[in-house]
Short mmCIF file of C-alpha atoms in Angstrom, two decimals:
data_model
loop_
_atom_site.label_atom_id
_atom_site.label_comp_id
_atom_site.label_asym_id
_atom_site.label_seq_id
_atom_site.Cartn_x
_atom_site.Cartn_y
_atom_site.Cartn_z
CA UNK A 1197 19.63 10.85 -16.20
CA UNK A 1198 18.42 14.42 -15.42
CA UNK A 1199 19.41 15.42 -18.85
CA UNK A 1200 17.33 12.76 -20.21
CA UNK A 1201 14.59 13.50 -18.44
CA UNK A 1202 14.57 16.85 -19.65
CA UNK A 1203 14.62 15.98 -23.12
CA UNK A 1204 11.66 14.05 -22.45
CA UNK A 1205 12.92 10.12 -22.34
CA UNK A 1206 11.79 8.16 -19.64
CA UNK A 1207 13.90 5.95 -17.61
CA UNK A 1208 14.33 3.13 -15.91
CA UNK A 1209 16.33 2.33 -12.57
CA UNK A 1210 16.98 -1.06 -11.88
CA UNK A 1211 19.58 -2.72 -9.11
CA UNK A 1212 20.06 -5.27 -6.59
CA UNK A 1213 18.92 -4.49 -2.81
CA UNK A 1214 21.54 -1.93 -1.42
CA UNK A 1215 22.24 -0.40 -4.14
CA UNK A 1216 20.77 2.82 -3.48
CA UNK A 1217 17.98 3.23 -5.94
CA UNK A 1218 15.54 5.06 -3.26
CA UNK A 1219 18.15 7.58 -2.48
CA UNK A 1220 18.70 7.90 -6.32
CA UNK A 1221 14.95 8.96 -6.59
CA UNK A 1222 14.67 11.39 -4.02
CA UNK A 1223 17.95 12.93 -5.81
CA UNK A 1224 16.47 12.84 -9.17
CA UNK A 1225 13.33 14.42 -8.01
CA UNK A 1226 14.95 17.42 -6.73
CA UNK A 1227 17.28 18.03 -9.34
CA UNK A 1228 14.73 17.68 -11.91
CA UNK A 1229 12.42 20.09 -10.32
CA UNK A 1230 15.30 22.58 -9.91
CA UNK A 1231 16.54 22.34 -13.61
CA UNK A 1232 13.06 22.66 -14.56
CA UNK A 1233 12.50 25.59 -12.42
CA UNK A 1234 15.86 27.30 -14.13
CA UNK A 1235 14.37 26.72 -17.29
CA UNK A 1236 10.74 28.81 -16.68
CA UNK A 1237 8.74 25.69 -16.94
CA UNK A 1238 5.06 26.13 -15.98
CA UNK A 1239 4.91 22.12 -15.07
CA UNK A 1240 6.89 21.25 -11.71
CA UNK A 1241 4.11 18.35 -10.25
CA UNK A 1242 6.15 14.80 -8.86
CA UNK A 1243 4.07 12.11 -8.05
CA UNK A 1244 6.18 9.23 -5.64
CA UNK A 1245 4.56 6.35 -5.38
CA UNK A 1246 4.97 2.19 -5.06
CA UNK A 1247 1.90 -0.51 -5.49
CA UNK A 1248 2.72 -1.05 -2.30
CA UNK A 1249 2.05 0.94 0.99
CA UNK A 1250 5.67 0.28 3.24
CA UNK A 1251 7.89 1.21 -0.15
CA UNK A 1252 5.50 4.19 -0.71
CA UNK A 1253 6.13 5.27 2.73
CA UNK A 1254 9.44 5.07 3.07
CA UNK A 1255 9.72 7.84 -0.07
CA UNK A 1256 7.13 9.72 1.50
CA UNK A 1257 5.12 9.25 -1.68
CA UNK A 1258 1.38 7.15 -2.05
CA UNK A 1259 0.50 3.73 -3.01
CA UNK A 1260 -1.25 3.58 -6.55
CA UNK A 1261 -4.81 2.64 -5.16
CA UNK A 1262 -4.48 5.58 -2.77
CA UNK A 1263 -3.84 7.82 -6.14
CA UNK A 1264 -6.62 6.17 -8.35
CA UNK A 1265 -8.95 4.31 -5.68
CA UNK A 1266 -11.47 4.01 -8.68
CA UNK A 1267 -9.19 1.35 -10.51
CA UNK A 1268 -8.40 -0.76 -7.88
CA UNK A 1269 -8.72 -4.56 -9.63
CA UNK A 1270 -10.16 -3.00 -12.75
CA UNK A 1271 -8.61 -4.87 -16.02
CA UNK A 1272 -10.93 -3.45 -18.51
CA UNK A 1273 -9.62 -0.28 -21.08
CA UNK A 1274 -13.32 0.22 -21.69
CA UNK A 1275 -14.63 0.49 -18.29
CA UNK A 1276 -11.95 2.08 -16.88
CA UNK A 1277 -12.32 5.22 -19.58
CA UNK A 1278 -15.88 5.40 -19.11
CA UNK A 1279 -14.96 5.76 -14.90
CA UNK A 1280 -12.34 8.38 -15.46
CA UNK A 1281 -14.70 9.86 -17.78
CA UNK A 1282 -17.38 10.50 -14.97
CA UNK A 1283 -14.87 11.52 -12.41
CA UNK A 1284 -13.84 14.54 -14.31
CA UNK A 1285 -17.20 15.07 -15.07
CA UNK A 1286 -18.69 15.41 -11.36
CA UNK A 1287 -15.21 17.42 -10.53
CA UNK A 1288 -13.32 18.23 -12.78
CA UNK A 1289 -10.91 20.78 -10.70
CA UNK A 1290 -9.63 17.34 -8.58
CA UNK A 1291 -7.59 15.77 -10.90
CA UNK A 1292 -5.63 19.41 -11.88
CA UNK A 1293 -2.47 17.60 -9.68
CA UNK A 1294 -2.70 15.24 -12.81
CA UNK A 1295 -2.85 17.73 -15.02
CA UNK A 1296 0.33 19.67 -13.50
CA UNK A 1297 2.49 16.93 -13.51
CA UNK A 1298 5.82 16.88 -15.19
CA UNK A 1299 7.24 13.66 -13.33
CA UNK A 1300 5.85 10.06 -12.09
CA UNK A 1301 8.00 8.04 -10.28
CA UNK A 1302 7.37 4.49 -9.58
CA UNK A 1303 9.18 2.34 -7.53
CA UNK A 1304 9.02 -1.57 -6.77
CA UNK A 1305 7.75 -2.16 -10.55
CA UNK A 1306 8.71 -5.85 -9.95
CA UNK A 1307 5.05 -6.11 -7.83
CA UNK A 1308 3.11 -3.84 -10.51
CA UNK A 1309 1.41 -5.91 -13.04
CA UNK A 1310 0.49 -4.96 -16.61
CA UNK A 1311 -2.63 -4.12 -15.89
CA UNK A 1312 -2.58 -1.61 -13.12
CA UNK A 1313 0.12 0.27 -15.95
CA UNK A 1314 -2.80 -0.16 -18.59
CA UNK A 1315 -5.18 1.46 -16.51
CA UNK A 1316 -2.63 4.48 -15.14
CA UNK A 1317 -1.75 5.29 -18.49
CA UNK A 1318 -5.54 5.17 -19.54
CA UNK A 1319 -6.51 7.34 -16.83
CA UNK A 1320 -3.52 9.75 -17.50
CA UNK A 1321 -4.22 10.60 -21.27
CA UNK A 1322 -7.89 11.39 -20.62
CA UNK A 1323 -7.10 13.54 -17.48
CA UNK A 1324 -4.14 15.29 -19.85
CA UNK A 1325 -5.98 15.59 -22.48
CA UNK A 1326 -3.28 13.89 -24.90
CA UNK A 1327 -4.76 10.52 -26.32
CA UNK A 1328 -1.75 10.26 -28.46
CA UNK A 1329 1.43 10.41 -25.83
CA UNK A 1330 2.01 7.50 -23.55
CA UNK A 1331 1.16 8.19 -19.98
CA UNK A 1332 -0.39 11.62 -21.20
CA UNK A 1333 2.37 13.16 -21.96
CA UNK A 1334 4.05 12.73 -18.26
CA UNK A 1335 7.64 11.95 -17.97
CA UNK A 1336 8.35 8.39 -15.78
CA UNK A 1337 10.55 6.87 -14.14
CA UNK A 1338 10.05 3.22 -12.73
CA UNK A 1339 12.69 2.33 -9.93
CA UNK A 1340 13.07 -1.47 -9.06
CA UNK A 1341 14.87 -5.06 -9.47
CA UNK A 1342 12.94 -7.55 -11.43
CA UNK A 1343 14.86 -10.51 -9.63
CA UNK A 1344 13.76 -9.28 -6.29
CA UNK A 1345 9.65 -9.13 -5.26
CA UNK A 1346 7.17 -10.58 -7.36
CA UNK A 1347 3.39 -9.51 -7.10
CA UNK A 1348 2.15 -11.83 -4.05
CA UNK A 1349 -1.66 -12.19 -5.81
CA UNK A 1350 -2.88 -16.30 -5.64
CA UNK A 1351 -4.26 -15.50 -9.43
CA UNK A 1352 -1.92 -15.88 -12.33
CA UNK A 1353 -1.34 -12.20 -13.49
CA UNK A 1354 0.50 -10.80 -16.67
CA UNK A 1355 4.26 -9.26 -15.53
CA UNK A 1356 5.92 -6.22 -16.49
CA UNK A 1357 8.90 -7.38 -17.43
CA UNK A 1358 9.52 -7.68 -21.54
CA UNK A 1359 5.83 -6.67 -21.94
CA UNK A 1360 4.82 -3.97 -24.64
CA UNK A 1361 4.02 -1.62 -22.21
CA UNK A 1362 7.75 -1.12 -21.43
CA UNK A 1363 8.34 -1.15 -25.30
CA UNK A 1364 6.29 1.55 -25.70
CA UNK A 1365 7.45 3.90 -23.04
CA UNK A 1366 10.76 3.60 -24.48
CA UNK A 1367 12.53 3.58 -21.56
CA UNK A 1368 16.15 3.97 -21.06
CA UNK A 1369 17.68 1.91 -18.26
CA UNK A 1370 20.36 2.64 -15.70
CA UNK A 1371 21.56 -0.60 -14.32
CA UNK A 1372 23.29 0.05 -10.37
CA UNK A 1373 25.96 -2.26 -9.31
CA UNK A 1374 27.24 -1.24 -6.06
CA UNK A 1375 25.87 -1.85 -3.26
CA UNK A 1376 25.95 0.91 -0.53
CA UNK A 1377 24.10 -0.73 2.46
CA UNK A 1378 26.02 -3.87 3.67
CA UNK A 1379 29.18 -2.81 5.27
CA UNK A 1380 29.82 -7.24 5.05
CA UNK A 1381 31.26 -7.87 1.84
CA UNK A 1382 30.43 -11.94 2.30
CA UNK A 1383 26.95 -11.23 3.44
CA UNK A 1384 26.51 -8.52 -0.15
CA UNK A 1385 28.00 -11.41 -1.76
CA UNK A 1386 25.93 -14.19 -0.83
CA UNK A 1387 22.65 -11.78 -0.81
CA UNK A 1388 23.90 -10.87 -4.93
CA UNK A 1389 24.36 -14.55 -5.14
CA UNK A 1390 21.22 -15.55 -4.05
CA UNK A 1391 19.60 -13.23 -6.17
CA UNK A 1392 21.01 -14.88 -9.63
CA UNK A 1393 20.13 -18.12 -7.40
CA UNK A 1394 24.11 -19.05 -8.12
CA UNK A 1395 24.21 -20.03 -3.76
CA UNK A 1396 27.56 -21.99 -3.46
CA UNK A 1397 27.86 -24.80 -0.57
CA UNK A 1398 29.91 -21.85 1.37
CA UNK A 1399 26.56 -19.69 1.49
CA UNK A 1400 23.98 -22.55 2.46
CA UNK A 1401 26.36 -23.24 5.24
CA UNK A 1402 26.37 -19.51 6.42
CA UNK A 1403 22.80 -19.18 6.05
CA UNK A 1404 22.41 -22.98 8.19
CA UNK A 1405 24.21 -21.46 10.85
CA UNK A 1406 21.71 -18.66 11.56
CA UNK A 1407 18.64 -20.91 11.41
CA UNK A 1408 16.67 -22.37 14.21
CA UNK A 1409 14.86 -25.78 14.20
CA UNK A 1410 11.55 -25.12 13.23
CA UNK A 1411 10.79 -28.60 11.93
CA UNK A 1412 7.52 -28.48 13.80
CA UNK A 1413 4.75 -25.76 13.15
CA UNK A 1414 4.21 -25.68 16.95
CA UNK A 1415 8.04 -24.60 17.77
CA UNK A 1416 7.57 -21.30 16.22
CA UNK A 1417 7.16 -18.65 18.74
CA UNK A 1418 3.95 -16.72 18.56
CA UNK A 1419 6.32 -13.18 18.12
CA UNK A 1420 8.43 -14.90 15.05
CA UNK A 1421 6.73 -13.49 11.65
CA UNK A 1422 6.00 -16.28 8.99
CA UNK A 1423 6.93 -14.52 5.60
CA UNK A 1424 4.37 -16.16 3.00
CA UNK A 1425 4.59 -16.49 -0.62
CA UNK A 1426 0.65 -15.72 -1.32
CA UNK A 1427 -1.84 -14.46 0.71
CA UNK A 1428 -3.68 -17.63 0.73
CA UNK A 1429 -1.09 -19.63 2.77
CA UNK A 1430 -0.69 -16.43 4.92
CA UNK A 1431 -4.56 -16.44 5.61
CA UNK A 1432 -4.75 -20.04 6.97
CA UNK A 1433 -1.92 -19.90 9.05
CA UNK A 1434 -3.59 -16.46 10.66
CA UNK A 1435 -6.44 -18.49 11.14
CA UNK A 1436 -4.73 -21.36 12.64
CA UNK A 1437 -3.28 -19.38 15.09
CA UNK A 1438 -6.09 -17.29 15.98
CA UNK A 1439 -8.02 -19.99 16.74
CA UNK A 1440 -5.31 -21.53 19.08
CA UNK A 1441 -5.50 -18.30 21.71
CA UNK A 1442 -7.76 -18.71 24.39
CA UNK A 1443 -9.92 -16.37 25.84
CA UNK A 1444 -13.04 -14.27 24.33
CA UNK A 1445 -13.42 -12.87 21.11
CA UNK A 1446 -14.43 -9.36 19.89
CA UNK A 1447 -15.48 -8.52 16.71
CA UNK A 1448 -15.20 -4.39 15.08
CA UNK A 1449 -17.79 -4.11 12.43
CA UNK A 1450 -19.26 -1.06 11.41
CA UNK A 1451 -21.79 0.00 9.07
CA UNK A 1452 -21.35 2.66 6.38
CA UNK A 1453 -22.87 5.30 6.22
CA UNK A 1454 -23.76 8.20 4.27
CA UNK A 1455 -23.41 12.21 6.00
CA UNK A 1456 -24.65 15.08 4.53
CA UNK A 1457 -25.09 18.80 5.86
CA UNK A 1458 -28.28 19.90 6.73
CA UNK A 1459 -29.12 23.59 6.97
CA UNK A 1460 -31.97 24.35 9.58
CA UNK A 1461 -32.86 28.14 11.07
CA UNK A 1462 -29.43 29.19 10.13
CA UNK A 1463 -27.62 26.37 11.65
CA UNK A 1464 -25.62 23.23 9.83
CA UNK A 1465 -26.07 20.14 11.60
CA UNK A 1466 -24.65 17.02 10.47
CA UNK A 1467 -27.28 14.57 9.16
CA UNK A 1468 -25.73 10.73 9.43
CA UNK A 1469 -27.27 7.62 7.62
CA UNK A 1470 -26.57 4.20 7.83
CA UNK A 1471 -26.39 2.38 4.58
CA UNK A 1472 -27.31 -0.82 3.28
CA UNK A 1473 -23.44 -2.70 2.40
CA UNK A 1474 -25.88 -6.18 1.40
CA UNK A 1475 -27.47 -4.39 -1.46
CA UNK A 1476 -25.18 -1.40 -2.89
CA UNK A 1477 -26.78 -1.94 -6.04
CA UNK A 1478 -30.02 -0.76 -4.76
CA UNK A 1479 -28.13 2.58 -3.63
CA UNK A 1480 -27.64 4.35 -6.95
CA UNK A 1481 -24.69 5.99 -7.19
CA UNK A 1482 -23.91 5.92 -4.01
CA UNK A 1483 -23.64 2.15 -4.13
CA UNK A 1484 -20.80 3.05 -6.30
CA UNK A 1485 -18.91 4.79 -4.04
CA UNK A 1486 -19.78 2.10 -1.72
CA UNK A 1487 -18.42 -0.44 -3.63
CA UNK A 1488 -15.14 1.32 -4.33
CA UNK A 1489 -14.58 1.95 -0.93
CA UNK A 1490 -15.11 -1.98 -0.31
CA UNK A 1491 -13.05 -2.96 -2.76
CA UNK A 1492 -9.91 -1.08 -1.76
CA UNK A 1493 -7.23 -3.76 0.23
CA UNK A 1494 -7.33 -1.77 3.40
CA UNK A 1495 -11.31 -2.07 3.91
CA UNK A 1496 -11.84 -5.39 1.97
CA UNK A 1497 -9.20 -7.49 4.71
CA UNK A 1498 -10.35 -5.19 7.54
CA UNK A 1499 -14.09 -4.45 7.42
CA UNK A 1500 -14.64 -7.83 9.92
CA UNK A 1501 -11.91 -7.59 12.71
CA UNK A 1502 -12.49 -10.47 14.97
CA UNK A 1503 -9.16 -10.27 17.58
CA UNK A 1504 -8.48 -11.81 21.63
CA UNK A 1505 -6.22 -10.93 24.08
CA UNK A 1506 -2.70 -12.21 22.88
CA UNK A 1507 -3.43 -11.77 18.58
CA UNK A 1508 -0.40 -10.52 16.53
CA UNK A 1509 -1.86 -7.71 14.42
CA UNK A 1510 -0.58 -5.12 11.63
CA UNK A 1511 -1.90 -1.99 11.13
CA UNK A 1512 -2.68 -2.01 7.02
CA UNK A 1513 -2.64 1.90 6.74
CA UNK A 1514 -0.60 5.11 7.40
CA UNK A 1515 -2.21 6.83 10.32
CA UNK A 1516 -1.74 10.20 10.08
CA UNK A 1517 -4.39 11.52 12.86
CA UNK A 1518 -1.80 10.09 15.42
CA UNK A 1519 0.82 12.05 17.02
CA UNK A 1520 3.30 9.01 17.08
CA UNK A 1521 5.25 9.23 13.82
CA UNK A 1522 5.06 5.45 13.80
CA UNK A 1523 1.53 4.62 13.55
CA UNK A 1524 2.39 3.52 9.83
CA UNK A 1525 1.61 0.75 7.37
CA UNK A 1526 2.98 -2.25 8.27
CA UNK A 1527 3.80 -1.98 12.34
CA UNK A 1528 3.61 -5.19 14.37
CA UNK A 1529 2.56 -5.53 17.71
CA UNK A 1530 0.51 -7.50 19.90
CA UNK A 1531 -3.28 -7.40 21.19
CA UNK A 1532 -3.24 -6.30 25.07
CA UNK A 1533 -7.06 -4.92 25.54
CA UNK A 1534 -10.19 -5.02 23.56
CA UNK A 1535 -12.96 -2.66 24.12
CA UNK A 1536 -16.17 -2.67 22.55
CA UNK A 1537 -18.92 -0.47 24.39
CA UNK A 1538 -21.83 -0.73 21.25
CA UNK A 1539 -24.27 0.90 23.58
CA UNK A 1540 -22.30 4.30 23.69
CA UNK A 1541 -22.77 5.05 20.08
CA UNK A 1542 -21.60 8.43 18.96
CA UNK A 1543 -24.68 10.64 16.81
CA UNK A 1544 -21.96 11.95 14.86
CA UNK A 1545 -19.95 8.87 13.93
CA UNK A 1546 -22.05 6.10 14.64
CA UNK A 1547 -19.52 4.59 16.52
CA UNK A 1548 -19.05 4.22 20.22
CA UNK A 1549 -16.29 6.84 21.45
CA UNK A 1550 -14.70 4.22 23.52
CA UNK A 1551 -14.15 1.32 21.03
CA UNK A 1552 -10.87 0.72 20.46
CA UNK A 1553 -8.15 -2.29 20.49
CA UNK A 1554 -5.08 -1.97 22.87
CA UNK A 1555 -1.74 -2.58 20.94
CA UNK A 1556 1.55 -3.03 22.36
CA UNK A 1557 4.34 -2.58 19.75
CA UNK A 1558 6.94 -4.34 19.06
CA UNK A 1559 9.35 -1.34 18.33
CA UNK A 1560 8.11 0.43 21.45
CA UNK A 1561 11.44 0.07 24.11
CA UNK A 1562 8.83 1.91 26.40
CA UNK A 1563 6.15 -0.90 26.17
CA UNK A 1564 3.14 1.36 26.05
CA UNK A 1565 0.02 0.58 25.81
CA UNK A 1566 -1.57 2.27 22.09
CA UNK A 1567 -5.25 2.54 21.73
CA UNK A 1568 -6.14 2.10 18.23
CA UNK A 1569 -9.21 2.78 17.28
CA UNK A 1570 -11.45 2.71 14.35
CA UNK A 1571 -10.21 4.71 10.94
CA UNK A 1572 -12.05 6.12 8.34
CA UNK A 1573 -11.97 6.13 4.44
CA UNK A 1574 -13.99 8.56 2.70
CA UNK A 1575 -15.67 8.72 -1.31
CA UNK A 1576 -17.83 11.94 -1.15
CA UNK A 1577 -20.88 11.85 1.38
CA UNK A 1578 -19.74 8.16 1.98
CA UNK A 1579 -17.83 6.79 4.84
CA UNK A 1580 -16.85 3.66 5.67
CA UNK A 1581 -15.41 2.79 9.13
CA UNK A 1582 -13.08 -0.40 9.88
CA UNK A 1583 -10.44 -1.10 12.57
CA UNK A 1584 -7.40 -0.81 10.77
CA UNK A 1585 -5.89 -4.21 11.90
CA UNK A 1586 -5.22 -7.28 10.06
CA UNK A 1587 -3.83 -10.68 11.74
CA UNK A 1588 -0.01 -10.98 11.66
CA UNK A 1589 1.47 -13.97 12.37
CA UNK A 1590 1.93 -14.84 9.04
CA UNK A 1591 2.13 -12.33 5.88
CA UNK A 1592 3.11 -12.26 2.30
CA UNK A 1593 6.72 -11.16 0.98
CA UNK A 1594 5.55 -7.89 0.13
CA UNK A 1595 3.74 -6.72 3.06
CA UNK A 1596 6.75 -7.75 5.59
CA UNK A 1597 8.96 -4.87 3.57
CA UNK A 1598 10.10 -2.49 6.15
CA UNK A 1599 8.90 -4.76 9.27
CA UNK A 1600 11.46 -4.43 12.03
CA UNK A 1601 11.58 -7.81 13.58
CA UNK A 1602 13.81 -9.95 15.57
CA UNK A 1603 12.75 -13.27 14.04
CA UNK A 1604 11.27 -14.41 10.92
CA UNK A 1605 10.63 -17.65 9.22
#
């Protein structure tokens, strides 16, 4: 494979759960960069990353909107050349990491769809410079099984799987067949089985004997996790159950804002404006910004947080300005305290130093109490501010990867 990758080929790693593919691409990344290294090559950039945020974690890498926050639901070749186009053209120097890059790894590609690929590889030849080579020039290597996760959108999108895209990055494909994780050979069994959806009577009678009654929506217990095939049917069973805690409700909204640095008798002083998230349009370009920032998944499910006493919540985001390693996309715990104190309103921030939501964790044995408070995403002088929590009682298939629970349905 290194060899391969070397000789410029891309390739493809594909295998059942278990089968070690993550461990594979950590491997492959640092053999690559030392042969590379060996050989005098100027090029030794790796980009890790997943469309989704608990995968992208896991290899310490970044989800695709985090990398290109610009493209997020764009479908368009035209529009999306004419962005790139102006975002090397107001800085140029920031996309030099793209430009340095000898390796692109991709993992989960059963989730991507067509068109966030149409729109990398777009943004990658203009950024490289190399109209002509496919993915400007980079080397790739997609990591995946395309009988495992699907893309959990409610729309109808085109899949990756046999489309021209692949064709044309001429992949060649490394199939892995054992599996490395279940030390249960009956349990890797039915899980392969179940995959080719070849389940024998044996394995629904296995699987029957680990299942509770939960015949009646009301017998599920408010700490089980509902995994959901779309969003949609997650969303109305969040709402359902929100609605059926009692107690009062507390909303975290926060307007953007726009911050600048203002030079006066020698001093800087931060200059903070809120603006107008009705009418971006009416903003210039900074209703651009303000509309990208919007659009991205962590803001647009976030930017209203109504939660009580008692709510199962999610944080949607890596939080890296904690201390606790933990505070990462896709933890599950459950609402303790809410705090909003509107009056107190930082100068700085806008926001009131003592808003926050107290979360207790499911996979804290110490039961502490964590104050989470509001997070911040950035697109030059623009900031918008949301509490990073979404409802979790219910969530799609791919947003329950990595979730450490004791019960599911």
């Amino acid at each position: 494979m290194i060899d391969l990758l070397i000789n410029d080929r891309n390739v493809m790693v594909l295998g059942e759960a278990g089968t070690g593919k993550s461990a594979l691409i950590e491997a492959a990344c640092s053999m690559y960069i030392d042969r590379r290294r060996r050989e005098g090559k100027q090029r030794l950039g790796i980009l890790v990353t997943a469309p989704c945020g608990m995968p992208a974690s896991k290899l310490r890498g970044q989800t695709l909107d985090s990398v290109f926050p610009q493209l997020t639901n764009m479908s368009d070749p035209r529009t999306c050349a004419n962005v790139i186009k102006k975002m090397i053209a107001v800085n140029p120097d920031r996309w030099n990491f793209i430009r340095l890059l000898c390796l692109l790894v991709i993992d989960e590609i059963s989730t991507l769809l067509v068109n966030k690929l149409k729109m990398l590889d777009i943004a990658f030849r203009i950024i490289r410079d190399a109209p002509s080579d496919y993915m400007g020039g980079v080397r790739v290597m997609l990591c995946g099984d395309f009988l495992q996760l699907d893309s959990a959108g409610d729309v109808d999108g085109t899949k990756l799987y046999g489309h021209e895209m692949m064709i044309e990055g001429q992949f060649k494909v490394f199939n892995l067949t054992r599996n490395v994780r279940q030390t249960d050979d009956n349990f890797a069994g039915l899980l392969s089985r179940a995959r080719l959806g070849r389940l024998t009577e044996a394995d629904g009678s296995l699987l029957r004997s680990r299942n509770a009654n939960t015949d009646q929506e009301n017998d599920i217990a408010s700490d089980t996790l509902q995994i959901c095939g779309t969003r949609n049917l997650a969303h109305i069973i969040n709402i359902k159950r929100f609605e059926s805690l009692k107690g009062t409700s507390r909303t975290y909204e926060f307007p953007a804002i726009k911050r600048w640095k203002m030079s006066t008798e020698g001093e800087d002083d931060w200059v903070v404006k809120p603006l107008d998230t009705e009418n971006p349009s009416e903003l210039g370009s900074l209703g651009e910004k303000l509309r990208d920032l919007c659009a991205r998944p962590c803001v647009k499910d976030a930017k209203r947080c109504t939660l009580r006493i008692g709510a199962r919540v999610m944080l949607n985001r890596n939080l890296y300005e904690y201390k606790d390693c933990r505070m990462r996309n896709g933890r599950v715990g459950t609402v303790v305290d809410v705090c909003v104190l509107a009056e107190q309103y930082d100068e700085e921030t806008l926001l009131s130093p003592l808003t926050y939501v107290g979360v207790r964790f499911d996979d804290d044995a110490t039961e502490d109490t964590v104050r989470v408070k509001p997070a911040v995403l950035r697109h030059g002088t623009v900031e918008v501010w949301c509490m990073p929590l979404i409802h979790a009682w219910a969530v799609t298939v791919n947003k329950a990867q990595g979730c450490e629970v004791d019960k599911t349905v």
